[in-house]
Coordinates of C-alpha atoms and ligand atoms in Angstrom, one line a residue:
X1 CA 16.6 -3.0 35.2
X2 CA 14.3 -3.2 38.4
X3 CA 12.2 -6.2 38.9
X4 CA 8.7 -5.8 37.5
X5 CA 5.7 -7.8 36.6
X6 CA 5.8 -8.9 32.9
X7 CA 2.7 -7.8 30.8
X8 CA 0.0 -10.4 30.0
X9 CA 1.1 -10.5 26.5
X10 CA 4.6 -11.2 27.3
X11 CA 3.6 -14.0 29.6
X12 CA 1.6 -15.4 26.9
X13 CA 4.4 -15.2 24.6
X14 CA 6.7 -17.1 26.8
X15 CA 4.1 -19.8 27.4
X16 CA 3.7 -19.9 23.6
X17 CA 7.3 -20.6 23.4
X18 CA 6.8 -24.2 24.7
X19 CA 2.9 -24.8 23.7
X20 CA 3.3 -23.5 20.2
X21 CA 6.4 -24.7 18.6
X22 CA 5.1 -24.7 14.9
X23 CA 1.8 -24.8 13.0
X24 CA 1.4 -28.5 13.9
X25 CA 1.2 -27.5 17.4
X26 CA -1.5 -25.1 16.8
X27 CA -3.6 -27.6 14.9
X28 CA -2.9 -30.1 17.8
X29 CA -4.3 -27.7 20.4
X30 CA -7.4 -26.6 18.3
X31 CA -8.2 -30.1 17.5
X32 CA -7.9 -31.2 21.0
X33 CA -10.4 -28.3 21.9
X34 CA -12.9 -29.7 19.3
X35 CA -12.7 -33.3 20.7
X36 CA -13.1 -32.0 24.2
X37 CA -16.1 -30.3 23.0
X38 CA -17.4 -33.6 21.8
X39 CA -17.5 -32.8 18.1
X40 CA -18.3 -35.5 15.6
X41 CA -16.8 -33.5 12.7
X42 CA -13.7 -31.7 12.6
X43 CA -12.5 -30.0 9.5
X44 CA -9.1 -28.3 9.2
X45 CA -7.9 -26.0 6.6
X46 CA -4.2 -24.6 6.2
X47 CA -2.5 -22.4 3.7
X48 CA 1.0 -21.7 3.5
X49 CA 1.9 -24.9 5.7
X50 CA -0.2 -23.3 8.3
X51 CA 1.9 -20.1 8.7
X52 CA -0.6 -18.1 6.7
X53 CA -3.8 -19.7 7.8
X54 CA -5.1 -22.4 10.1
X55 CA -8.9 -22.8 10.3
X56 CA -10.4 -25.5 12.5
X57 CA -14.2 -26.0 12.4
X58 CA -16.2 -28.3 14.6
X59 CA -19.7 -29.0 15.5
X60 CA -19.2 -29.5 19.3
X61 CA -20.7 -27.9 22.2
X62 CA -19.7 -24.4 21.3
X63 CA -18.7 -21.4 23.7
X64 CA -21.5 -19.1 24.8
X65 CA -21.0 -15.4 24.2
X66 CA -20.7 -14.6 27.6
X67 CA -17.7 -16.9 28.0
X68 CA -15.8 -16.1 24.8
X69 CA -13.7 -13.4 26.8
X70 CA -12.7 -16.1 29.4
X71 CA -11.9 -18.7 26.6
X72 CA -9.1 -16.4 25.4
X73 CA -7.8 -15.4 28.8
X74 CA -4.9 -17.0 30.5
X75 CA -5.4 -19.9 32.9
X76 CA -9.2 -20.1 32.2
X77 CA -10.5 -23.5 31.4
X78 CA -13.8 -25.3 31.5
X79 CA -12.0 -28.8 32.1
X80 CA -10.4 -28.9 35.4
X81 CA -11.8 -28.4 38.8
X82 CA -9.6 -28.7 41.6
X83 CA -8.1 -32.2 41.2
X84 CA -5.0 -32.3 39.2
X85 CA -5.0 -36.0 39.5
X86 CA -8.2 -36.5 37.7
X87 CA -7.7 -35.3 34.2
X88 CA -10.0 -36.9 31.8
X89 CA -9.9 -34.4 28.9
X90 CA -7.1 -33.6 26.3
X91 CA -6.7 -30.0 27.6
X92 CA -6.5 -28.8 31.3
X93 CA -4.1 -26.0 31.2
X94 CA -6.3 -23.1 29.8
X95 CA -3.2 -21.7 28.0
X96 CA -3.5 -22.7 24.4
X97 CA -6.0 -19.9 23.0
X98 CA -4.2 -17.1 24.8
X99 CA -0.8 -18.3 23.8
X100 CA -1.8 -18.5 20.1
X101 CA -3.6 -15.1 20.4
X102 CA -0.3 -13.6 21.7
X103 CA 1.7 -14.7 18.7
X104 CA -0.6 -14.6 15.9
X105 CA -4.2 -13.2 14.7
X106 CA -6.7 -15.4 16.4
X107 CA -10.5 -15.3 15.8
X108 CA -13.1 -17.5 17.4
X109 CA -16.7 -17.7 16.3
X110 CA -18.9 -20.0 18.1
X111 CA -22.5 -20.9 18.8
X112 CA -24.0 -23.1 21.4
X113 CA -26.8 -25.6 21.2
X114 CA -29.0 -23.3 23.2
X115 CA -28.4 -19.9 21.6
X116 CA -29.9 -18.6 18.4
X117 CA -26.9 -16.4 17.4
X118 CA -23.2 -16.8 17.2
X119 CA -20.7 -14.4 18.5
X120 CA -17.1 -13.7 17.5
X121 CA -14.0 -12.5 19.4
X122 CA -10.4 -11.7 18.2
X123 CA -7.0 -11.4 19.6
X124 CA -4.3 -9.8 17.4
X125 CA -0.8 -10.3 18.9
X126 CA -2.2 -10.3 22.2
X127 CA -4.7 -7.4 21.8
X128 CA -8.2 -8.6 22.5
X129 CA -11.0 -7.2 20.5
X130 CA -14.6 -6.8 22.0
X131 CA -17.0 -9.9 21.4
X132 CA -19.4 -9.1 18.6
X133 CA -22.3 -11.0 17.2
X134 CA -21.9 -13.2 14.1
X135 CA -23.6 -15.7 11.9
X136 CA -22.6 -19.5 12.3
X137 CA -24.0 -22.9 12.8
X138 CA -23.8 -24.6 16.0
X139 CA -20.1 -25.4 16.9
X140 CA -16.8 -23.4 16.9
X141 CA -14.6 -22.1 14.1
X142 CA -11.1 -20.9 15.2
X143 CA -9.1 -19.2 12.6
X144 CA -5.4 -18.5 13.2
X145 CA -3.6 -16.1 10.6
X146 CA -0.1 -15.0 10.2
X147 CA 1.4 -17.2 12.9
X148 CA 4.4 -15.9 14.7
X149 CA 4.1 -12.4 13.1
X150 CA 4.5 -11.2 16.5
X151 CA 7.6 -13.2 17.4
X152 CA 9.6 -13.0 14.2
X153 CA 12.6 -15.0 15.9
X154 CA 10.4 -18.2 16.0
X155 CA 9.2 -17.6 12.3
X156 CA 12.8 -18.0 11.3
X157 CA 12.9 -21.5 12.6
X158 CA 10.1 -22.9 10.5
X159 CA 11.0 -25.3 7.8
X160 CA 9.4 -25.3 4.3
X161 CA 5.8 -25.3 3.7
X162 CA 5.9 -29.0 2.9
X163 CA 7.6 -30.1 6.1
X164 CA 5.0 -28.2 8.0
X165 CA 2.1 -29.6 6.1
X166 CA 3.5 -32.8 6.9
X167 CA 3.9 -32.4 10.6
X168 CA 0.3 -31.1 10.6
X169 CA -1.0 -34.3 8.8
X170 CA 0.8 -36.4 11.2
X171 CA -0.8 -34.8 14.2
X172 CA -4.2 -35.1 12.8
X173 CA -3.6 -38.8 11.7
X174 CA -2.2 -39.5 15.2
X175 CA -5.2 -38.1 17.2
X176 CA -7.7 -39.5 14.8
X177 CA -6.6 -42.9 15.6
X178 CA -8.0 -42.4 19.2
X179 CA -11.2 -40.9 17.9
X180 CA -12.7 -43.2 15.2
X181 CA -16.1 -42.0 15.5
X182 CA -15.1 -38.5 14.6
X183 CA -15.0 -37.5 10.9
X184 CA -11.8 -35.5 10.2
X185 CA -10.9 -33.6 7.1
X186 CA -7.5 -31.8 6.3
X187 CA -7.0 -29.7 3.3
X188 CA -4.1 -27.6 2.4
X189 CA -3.1 -25.3 -0.3
X190 CA -1.0 -28.1 -1.7
X191 CA -4.1 -29.9 -2.6
X192 CA -3.2 -33.0 -0.4
X193 CA -6.4 -33.6 1.2
X194 CA -6.8 -36.1 4.1
X195 CA -10.5 -37.5 4.6
X196 CA -11.1 -39.9 7.4
X197 CA -14.7 -40.9 7.3
X198 CA -16.3 -41.6 10.7
X199 CA -16.1 -45.3 11.6
X200 CA -18.0 -46.6 14.7
X201 CA -16.4 -46.8 18.1
X202 CA -16.3 -50.8 18.0
X203 CA -13.0 -52.7 17.9
X204 CA -13.9 -53.2 14.1
X205 CA -14.4 -49.4 13.7
X206 CA -11.2 -48.7 15.3
X207 CA -9.4 -51.0 13.1
X208 CA -11.0 -49.4 10.0
X209 CA -9.6 -46.0 11.3
X210 CA -6.2 -47.6 11.8
X211 CA -6.3 -48.9 8.3
X212 CA -7.3 -45.5 6.9
X213 CA -4.5 -43.9 8.7
X214 CA -1.8 -46.4 8.4
X215 CA -2.6 -48.3 5.2
X216 CA -4.8 -51.4 4.6
X217 CA -1.9 -53.7 4.7
X218 CA -1.0 -53.0 8.4
X219 CA -4.2 -54.8 10.1
X220 CA -3.4 -57.6 7.7
X221 CA 0.1 -58.0 9.0
X222 CA -0.7 -57.3 12.5
X223 CA -1.6 -59.1 15.8
X224 CA -4.2 -57.9 18.1
X225 CA -3.2 -57.0 21.6
X226 CA -5.6 -57.1 24.6
X227 CA -4.2 -57.6 28.1
X228 CA -4.8 -56.4 31.7
X229 CA -2.5 -56.2 34.6
X230 CA -3.5 -54.7 37.9
X231 CA -6.0 -52.3 36.6
X232 CA -3.9 -51.3 33.5
X233 CA -5.4 -52.2 30.4
X234 CA -3.4 -52.7 27.0
X235 CA -5.0 -52.8 23.5
X236 CA -4.1 -52.3 20.2
X237 CA -2.0 -53.9 17.2
X238 CA 1.5 -54.6 16.6
X239 CA 3.0 -55.7 13.2
X240 CA 4.2 -59.3 12.6
X241 CA 8.1 -59.3 12.6
X242 CA 8.3 -59.5 8.8
X243 CA 6.3 -56.2 8.6
X244 CA 8.7 -53.6 9.7
X245 CA 10.0 -50.0 9.0
X246 CA 13.3 -48.5 9.1
X247 CA 12.3 -46.0 11.9
X248 CA 9.8 -45.9 14.8
X249 CA 7.7 -43.2 13.5
X250 CA 4.8 -45.6 12.8
X251 CA 4.5 -46.2 16.5
X252 CA 1.4 -44.6 17.9
X253 CA 0.7 -44.9 21.5
X254 CA -2.2 -43.4 23.7
X255 CA -2.7 -43.2 27.2
X256 CA -6.3 -42.8 28.2
X257 CA -6.8 -41.5 24.6
X258 CA -4.2 -39.0 24.5
X259 CA -1.5 -39.4 22.0
X260 CA 2.0 -39.5 23.7
X261 CA 5.4 -39.9 22.8
X262 CA 6.9 -41.9 25.6
X263 CA 10.2 -43.3 26.0
X264 CA 9.1 -46.0 28.1
X265 CA 6.5 -47.4 25.7
X266 CA 9.0 -47.0 22.8
X267 CA 11.5 -49.0 24.9
X268 CA 8.9 -51.6 25.8
X269 CA 8.1 -52.1 22.1
X270 CA 11.7 -52.6 21.4
X271 CA 12.2 -55.0 24.3
X272 CA 9.3 -57.1 23.1
X273 CA 10.7 -57.5 19.6
X274 CA 14.2 -57.7 20.3
X275 CA 14.4 -61.3 19.6
X276 CA 12.7 -61.2 16.2
X277 CA 13.9 -57.9 14.8
X278 CA 17.3 -56.7 13.6
X279 CA 18.4 -53.6 15.5
X280 CA 17.8 -51.4 12.4
X281 CA 14.3 -52.3 11.9
X282 CA 11.2 -51.1 13.9
X283 CA 7.7 -52.6 14.4
X284 CA 4.6 -50.7 13.4
X285 CA 2.4 -50.6 16.4
X286 CA -0.9 -48.9 17.8
X287 CA -1.2 -49.2 21.5
X288 CA -3.8 -48.0 23.8
X289 CA -3.3 -47.8 27.5
X290 CA -6.2 -47.3 29.7
X291 CA -5.5 -46.7 33.4
X292 CA -6.7 -44.8 36.4
X293 CA -6.0 -41.0 35.6
X294 CA -4.7 -40.9 39.1
X295 CA -1.7 -43.3 38.4
X296 CA -0.4 -41.2 35.4
X297 CA 0.8 -37.8 35.4
X298 CA 0.1 -35.8 32.3
X299 CA 1.2 -32.6 33.6
X300 CA 4.9 -33.2 32.6
X301 CA 5.3 -30.7 29.8
X302 CA 3.1 -27.9 28.4
X303 CA 2.4 -29.9 25.0
X304 CA 1.0 -32.7 27.2
X305 CA 2.6 -35.3 24.9
X306 CA 4.8 -36.6 27.9
X307 CA 3.6 -38.8 30.6
X308 CA 5.0 -40.3 33.7
X309 CA 3.6 -43.4 35.2
X310 CA 3.5 -44.2 38.8
X311 CA 4.4 -47.7 38.3
X312 CA 6.6 -47.7 35.2
X313 CA 7.7 -51.3 35.8
X314 CA 4.2 -52.5 35.7
X315 CA 3.4 -50.8 32.4
X316 CA 6.6 -51.9 30.6
X317 CA 6.0 -55.4 32.0
X318 CA 2.5 -55.4 30.6
X319 CA 3.5 -54.1 27.1
X320 CA 6.5 -56.6 26.9
X321 CA 4.6 -59.5 28.1
X322 CA 1.3 -58.9 26.1
X323 CA 3.3 -58.3 22.8
X324 CA 5.5 -61.3 23.2
X325 CA 2.6 -63.5 24.2
X326 CA 0.8 -62.2 21.1
X327 CA 3.8 -62.9 18.9
X328 CA 4.1 -66.4 20.3
X329 CA 0.2 -67.1 19.9
X330 CA 0.6 -66.1 16.2
X331 CA 3.1 -68.7 15.8
X332 CA 4.6 -68.8 12.6
X333 CA 3.1 -66.3 9.9
X334 CA 4.4 -65.2 6.8
X335 CA 3.7 -61.6 5.8
X336 CA 1.0 -61.5 3.1
X337 CA 2.9 -58.4 1.9
X338 CA 5.6 -60.8 0.9
X339 CA 3.2 -62.7 -1.3
X340 CA 1.8 -59.5 -2.6
X341 CA 5.3 -58.5 -3.8
X342 CA 5.8 -61.9 -5.3
X343 CA 2.6 -61.4 -7.2
X344 CA 3.8 -58.1 -8.4
X345 CA 7.2 -59.5 -9.2
X346 CA 5.5 -62.1 -11.3
X347 CA 3.3 -59.9 -13.3
X348 CA 6.1 -57.9 -15.2
X349 CA 7.6 -61.4 -15.7
X350 CA 6.0 -61.3 -19.1
X351 CA 8.5 -58.8 -20.2
X352 CA 11.5 -60.0 -18.5
X353 CA 12.5 -62.2 -21.4
X354 CA 12.9 -59.0 -23.5
X355 CA 15.0 -57.2 -21.1
X356 CA 17.4 -60.0 -20.3
X357 CA 17.3 -61.5 -23.8
X358 CA 17.5 -65.2 -24.6
X359 CA 21.2 -65.3 -24.3
X360 CA 21.2 -63.8 -20.9
X361 CA 18.6 -66.3 -19.7
X362 CA 20.8 -69.0 -21.0
X363 CA 23.9 -67.9 -19.5
X364 CA 22.4 -67.7 -16.2
X365 CA 20.8 -71.1 -16.4
X366 CA 24.4 -72.3 -17.3
X367 CA 25.8 -70.8 -14.1
X368 CA 23.1 -72.3 -12.0
X369 CA 23.5 -75.7 -13.3
X370 CA 27.3 -75.7 -12.9
X371 CA 27.2 -74.3 -9.4
X372 CA 24.8 -77.1 -8.6
X373 CA 27.2 -79.8 -9.7
X374 CA 30.0 -78.3 -7.5
X375 CA 28.2 -76.2 -4.8
X376 CA 27.9 -79.1 -2.6
X377 CA 30.9 -80.8 -1.0
X378 CA 30.0 -83.6 1.1
X379 CA 33.4 -83.8 2.7
X380 CA 32.8 -80.4 4.1
X381 CA 31.2 -81.3 7.4
X382 CA 30.5 -77.6 8.4
X383 CA 27.5 -78.1 5.8
X384 CA 26.2 -81.1 7.8
X385 CA 22.9 -80.7 9.4
X386 CA 24.0 -80.3 12.9
X387 CA 22.8 -82.1 15.9
X388 CA 19.3 -81.0 15.3
X389 CA 17.5 -84.0 13.7
X390 CA 14.9 -83.1 11.2
X391 CA 13.8 -86.7 11.2
X392 CA 12.9 -86.6 14.8
X393 CA 9.4 -88.2 15.3
X394 CA 9.2 -88.9 11.5
X395 CA 10.9 -92.3 11.7
X396 CA 10.6 -93.1 7.9
X397 CA 14.1 -92.6 7.0
X398 CA 16.5 -93.2 9.9
X399 CA 19.8 -92.8 8.1
X400 CA 21.8 -89.6 9.0
X401 CA 24.7 -88.2 7.5
X402 CA 25.2 -87.4 3.8
X403 CA 26.0 -89.5 0.9
X404 CA 26.0 -87.7 -2.5
X405 CA 24.3 -90.5 -4.4
X406 CA 21.5 -90.7 -2.1
X407 CA 21.1 -87.0 -2.4
X408 CA 21.0 -86.8 -6.1
X409 CA 18.5 -89.5 -6.4
X410 CA 16.5 -87.9 -3.6
X411 CA 16.6 -84.8 -5.3
X412 CA 15.6 -86.2 -8.5
X413 CA 12.6 -88.1 -6.8
X414 CA 11.3 -85.1 -5.0
X415 CA 9.1 -83.8 -7.7
X416 CA 7.7 -87.2 -8.8
X417 CA 6.2 -88.4 -5.7
X418 CA 2.6 -87.7 -5.0
X419 CA 2.3 -85.7 -2.0
X420 CA 1.2 -87.6 1.0
X421 CA -2.4 -86.7 1.6
X422 CA -2.1 -86.0 5.3
X423 CA 0.7 -83.6 4.8
X424 CA -1.3 -81.3 2.3
X425 CA -3.5 -80.4 5.3
X426 CA -0.5 -79.2 7.5
X427 CA 0.4 -75.4 7.6
X428 CA 3.4 -75.4 5.5
X429 CA 2.2 -78.5 3.4
X430 CA 4.2 -81.4 1.8
X431 CA 7.6 -80.5 0.5
X432 CA 7.8 -81.2 -3.3
X433 CA 11.2 -80.0 -4.4
X434 CA 14.2 -78.1 -3.4
X435 CA 15.2 -75.4 -6.0
X436 CA 18.4 -73.4 -6.4
X437 CA 19.6 -75.3 -3.5
X438 CA 17.9 -73.2 -0.9
X439 CA 14.4 -73.1 -1.5
X440 CA 12.0 -75.8 -0.6
X441 CA 8.8 -75.7 -2.5
X442 CA 5.8 -77.4 -0.8
X443 CA 2.2 -77.6 -1.4
X444 CA -0.8 -77.4 0.8
X445 CA -4.4 -78.0 0.0
X446 CA -4.8 -74.4 -1.2
X447 CA -1.4 -72.8 -1.8
X448 CA 2.1 -72.9 -2.7
X449 CA 4.7 -72.4 0.0
X450 CA 8.3 -71.6 -0.6
X451 CA 10.6 -71.8 2.4
X452 CA 14.1 -70.3 2.8
X453 CA 15.8 -73.1 4.2
X454 CA 18.8 -71.3 5.5
X455 CA 16.6 -68.6 7.1
X456 CA 14.2 -71.1 8.6
X457 CA 17.0 -73.3 9.9
X458 CA 18.8 -70.5 11.5
X459 CA 15.7 -69.5 13.3
X460 CA 15.2 -73.1 14.6
X461 CA 18.7 -73.4 15.9
X462 CA 18.1 -70.0 17.6
X463 CA 15.0 -71.1 19.4
X464 CA 16.7 -74.5 20.3
X465 CA 19.7 -72.8 21.8
X466 CA 17.6 -70.5 23.7
X467 CA 15.4 -73.3 25.1
X468 CA 18.4 -75.4 26.0
X469 CA 19.7 -72.4 27.8
X470 CA 17.0 -72.7 30.2
X471 CA 16.7 -76.3 30.7
X472 CA 20.4 -77.3 31.0
X473 CA 23.8 -76.2 29.9
X474 CA 24.3 -77.1 26.1
X475 CA 26.4 -80.0 25.2
X476 CA 29.9 -79.0 23.8
X477 CA 32.2 -80.8 21.7
X478 CA 36.0 -80.9 22.6
X479 CA 38.3 -79.8 20.1
X480 CA 41.5 -82.1 19.5
X481 CA 43.7 -79.1 19.8
X482 CA 42.7 -75.9 21.4
X483 CA 42.3 -73.1 18.8
X484 CA 44.1 -69.9 19.5
X485 CA 42.3 -66.8 18.5
X486 CA 44.1 -63.6 18.2
X487 CA 42.1 -60.5 18.9
X488 CA 42.5 -57.0 20.0
X489 CA 43.2 -56.9 23.8
X490 CA 39.9 -55.3 24.8
X491 CA 37.9 -58.1 22.8
X492 CA 40.0 -60.9 24.6
X493 CA 39.3 -59.3 28.1
X494 CA 35.6 -59.2 27.2
X495 CA 35.3 -62.6 26.2
X496 CA 37.2 -63.8 29.3
X497 CA 34.9 -61.9 31.4
X498 CA 31.9 -63.6 29.6
X499 CA 33.4 -67.0 29.6
X500 CA 30.9 -68.4 32.1
X501 CA 28.0 -67.2 30.0
X502 CA 29.5 -68.5 26.9
X503 CA 30.2 -71.9 28.7
X504 CA 26.3 -72.0 29.2
X505 CA 26.1 -72.5 25.4
X506 CA 28.9 -75.0 25.3
X507 CA 31.7 -72.7 24.2
X508 CA 34.5 -72.8 26.5
X509 CA 37.4 -70.4 26.1
X510 CA 40.0 -68.9 28.4
X511 CA 42.6 -66.2 28.2
X512 CA 45.7 -67.3 26.3
X513 CA 48.3 -64.4 26.9
X514 CA 47.6 -60.8 25.9
X515 CA 45.5 -60.3 23.0
X516 CA 44.5 -63.9 22.5
X517 CA 41.9 -66.6 23.6
X518 CA 42.2 -70.4 23.6
X519 CA 39.0 -72.1 22.7
X520 CA 38.8 -75.8 23.9
X521 CA 35.1 -76.8 23.2
X522 CA 32.4 -75.5 20.8
X523 CA 28.6 -75.9 21.1
X524 CA 27.9 -79.3 19.8
X525 CA 24.4 -78.0 18.3
X526 CA 26.6 -76.1 15.9
X527 CA 28.5 -79.0 14.4
X528 CA 31.9 -77.9 12.9
X529 CA 32.2 -74.2 12.9
X530 CA 34.7 -71.8 11.8
X531 CA 35.8 -71.1 15.5
X532 CA 37.7 -68.1 14.7
X533 CA 34.8 -66.3 13.0
X534 CA 32.4 -67.3 15.5
X535 CA 34.7 -66.0 18.4
X536 CA 35.2 -62.7 16.6
X537 CA 31.6 -62.2 16.0
X538 CA 30.8 -62.9 19.7
X539 CA 33.3 -60.3 20.7
X540 CA 31.6 -57.8 18.5
X541 CA 28.4 -58.7 19.6
X542 CA 29.3 -58.4 23.4
X543 CA 31.1 -55.1 22.5
X544 CA 28.0 -53.7 21.0
X545 CA 25.5 -54.6 23.6
X546 CA 27.3 -55.2 26.8
X547 CA 26.3 -51.9 28.7
X548 CA 22.9 -51.6 27.3
X549 CA 21.3 -55.0 27.8
X550 CA 19.8 -57.1 30.4
X551 CA 21.5 -60.5 30.9
X552 CA 18.6 -62.3 29.3
X553 CA 18.8 -60.1 26.2
X554 CA 22.5 -60.6 26.1
X555 CA 22.0 -64.3 26.2
X556 CA 19.5 -64.2 23.4
X557 CA 21.9 -62.1 21.2
X558 CA 24.7 -64.5 21.8
X559 CA 22.3 -67.5 20.9
X560 CA 21.4 -65.5 17.6
X561 CA 25.0 -64.9 16.8
X562 CA 25.8 -68.5 17.4
X563 CA 22.8 -69.7 15.4
X564 CA 23.9 -67.8 12.4
X565 CA 27.2 -69.8 12.4
X566 CA 25.3 -73.1 12.8
X567 CA 22.6 -73.0 10.4
X568 CA 22.3 -75.0 7.2
X569 CA 24.0 -72.9 4.6
X570 CA 22.1 -72.4 1.4
X571 CA 23.5 -75.0 -0.9
X572 CA 22.8 -77.9 1.0
X573 CA 20.8 -80.4 -0.7
X574 CA 18.0 -81.9 1.3
X575 CA 16.0 -85.2 1.0
X576 CA 12.2 -85.0 0.9
X577 CA 12.1 -86.5 4.2
X578 CA 14.5 -83.9 5.6
X579 CA 12.5 -81.1 4.0
X580 CA 9.2 -82.2 5.4
X581 CA 10.8 -82.7 8.7
X582 CA 12.2 -79.1 8.6
X583 CA 8.5 -77.9 7.6
X584 CA 7.0 -79.9 10.5
X585 CA 9.6 -78.4 12.8
X586 CA 8.8 -74.9 11.7
X587 CA 5.2 -75.5 12.4
X588 CA 5.9 -76.5 15.9
X589 CA 8.4 -73.8 16.9
X590 CA 7.0 -70.4 17.8
X591 CA 8.2 -67.6 16.0
X592 CA 9.8 -69.6 13.0
X593 CA 7.7 -67.4 10.5
X594 CA 10.7 -65.0 10.6
X595 CA 14.4 -65.5 10.8
X596 CA 16.6 -64.0 13.5
X597 CA 16.9 -60.8 11.3
X598 CA 13.1 -60.4 11.0
X599 CA 12.8 -61.5 7.4
X600 CA 10.2 -64.1 6.5
X601 CA 11.4 -67.7 6.4
X602 CA 8.6 -68.5 4.0
X603 CA 6.1 -67.2 1.8
X604 CA 2.7 -68.6 0.9
X605 CA 1.0 -67.8 -2.5
X606 CA -2.6 -68.9 -2.5
X607 CA -3.8 -71.1 -5.4
X608 CA -6.4 -68.6 -6.1
X609 CA -3.7 -66.0 -6.7
X610 CA -1.8 -68.4 -8.9
X611 CA -4.9 -68.8 -10.9
X612 CA -5.5 -65.3 -11.1
X613 CA -1.9 -64.8 -12.5
X614 CA -2.7 -67.3 -15.2
X615 CA -6.0 -65.4 -16.0
X616 CA -8.1 -68.4 -14.9
X617 CA -10.1 -66.3 -12.6
Ligands
LIG701 P1 -7.7 -25.8 27.7 O1 -8.2 -26.6 26.4 O2 -6.7 -26.3 28.4 O3 -9.1 -25.8 28.6 P2 -7.8 -23.7 25.9 O4 -7.0 -22.4 25.9 O5 -7.4 -24.5 24.7 O6 -7.4 -24.3 27.3 O7 -9.2 -23.3 25.8 C1 -9.9 -22.6 26.8 C2 -11.4 -23.0 26.9 O8 -12.1 -22.5 25.8 C3 -11.7 -24.3 26.9 O9 -11.5 -24.8 28.3 C4 -13.0 -24.7 26.5 O10 -14.0 -24.3 27.4 C5 -13.1 -23.3 25.4 N1 -13.0 -23.9 24.2 C6 -11.8 -23.8 23.3 N2 -12.1 -24.3 22.1 C7 -13.3 -24.8 22.1 C8 -14.1 -25.4 21.2 N3 -13.6 -25.8 19.8 N4 -15.4 -25.9 21.5 C9 -15.8 -25.5 22.7 N5 -15.1 -24.8 23.6 C10 -13.9 -24.5 23.3
LIG702 MG1 -7.1 -26.7 24.8

């Protein structure tokens, strides 16, 4: 075939291949146009998942009769002059409308503030019809019917109506967060209607919109972020570490008000939470970056959701630093959602007796009491409280170590003592009892606090390991005989390569022939550990993360793996002084509101809520 110029329609269809991927992309483009026209109301209606019909109506500036023809012509835009580096609108490429018109039946009816009449234009699979007069209020209505009728191949790739509707809803939610003062409605044939009332543009209004879109529990379980570095401003909210999701879909990022999906931002969020979240959990976040348009390129892809920063390191550093700082400043905070779940769990409690039956209840009581008689073995030193002294600064009970008698009497005493007045005013309160050998029940002036002692202690050990790491090498304890650990050769090699790093933590090991390492010293902080298991876990940990992580991240992961081995097992009885010391230490340790796996280390139930449970309020 000789070289020839493609027809206008062909060119538009090729562009549509990138810009208009599915119904949700049409909605995105049309809503962007409405917002660029300064609309205060945007109404969206779809049918058949958007494949039959998409109609977007706005009350914005409108398009004059004279310009309607240009609006649907390729490369025609009112938004870009001659500086590609100064983009302040959502659109700028002048190709959405002609692209849509080339693959669907498009009609635009519009009226500006200064004209008495509306006008209408249509394009049908690329064929433009003449402008004709119409009746309409101020603003614009764009209707798209039979999407992809002109490109049946694309039509075949569409998922079911439900999936397309969901994608459309996500687009609207995403963009609505950046425009809290605009009212959005989305109605589909499946009767699921999204209605986002206009809020004001203040931080409060913005938060209200975020709550409308992401659920009311997100603001309650989030930390506000506001930071600036070298002219780049970061604002928004991130979830506290105990409020997470199984995927990153609930992370919304905006650059100069434009919703973006950016790997750098997603990576920075992950980096900021690496200490406090397990690998398979993801924070919920809404982040707004504001920066000089000249320092960010949005012209990366026709869909305009990708960006490139001129200084990626600055942006990453700002995000990681600001989130970490926010998490640190928030200190320990339990998820109120945990308490809400607890409230919910209590309510059906009235009926649980029926389900389990009395004999069942009795059996479980029996099992508990038996295990409490045998579960703690004072001779097993691995359950000792390590080098971390809970009594530090609380000089009341200087003796360390364990003796079963003291333990039992301490345990029976715990519930009887009046809580010391001063402790009631602290954040985690006065310890009143330990139940099921792992849960510390404490009382504050206005709440009941339950601490998971194993999780809390693991977190404290982790923080202590990390701190010690930066101040000095950690003390180790020499084993009487070196312990030989047999491992796959790869693992042995990897451990040997990292032996210097491990030595910083007080773990000294060396190669011991093929497929083995000899461990000579273990970290004193961990007490007596299962060396074999510790070394194997570390080998796994290093194999998993070696290539992907920075040295610092790697050290933190090693610390977390070690902390897991050194923490107080559930099952260890604690004396009241020890419990109180643990609570005080939690209060003093940043990040101790969650364990290393991101689960809460304590939950708090307000007295008011307890009273509600008993019908007193
Ligand atoms: P772009 O948004 O990149 O400029 P489009 O093809 O989406 O390109 O739109 C072309 C032009 O049509 C816009 O620049 C704008 O002037 C006009 N336009 C489109 N939609 C609207 C609307 N809802 N209200 C007012 N003007 C609109
Ligand atoms: Mg546009």
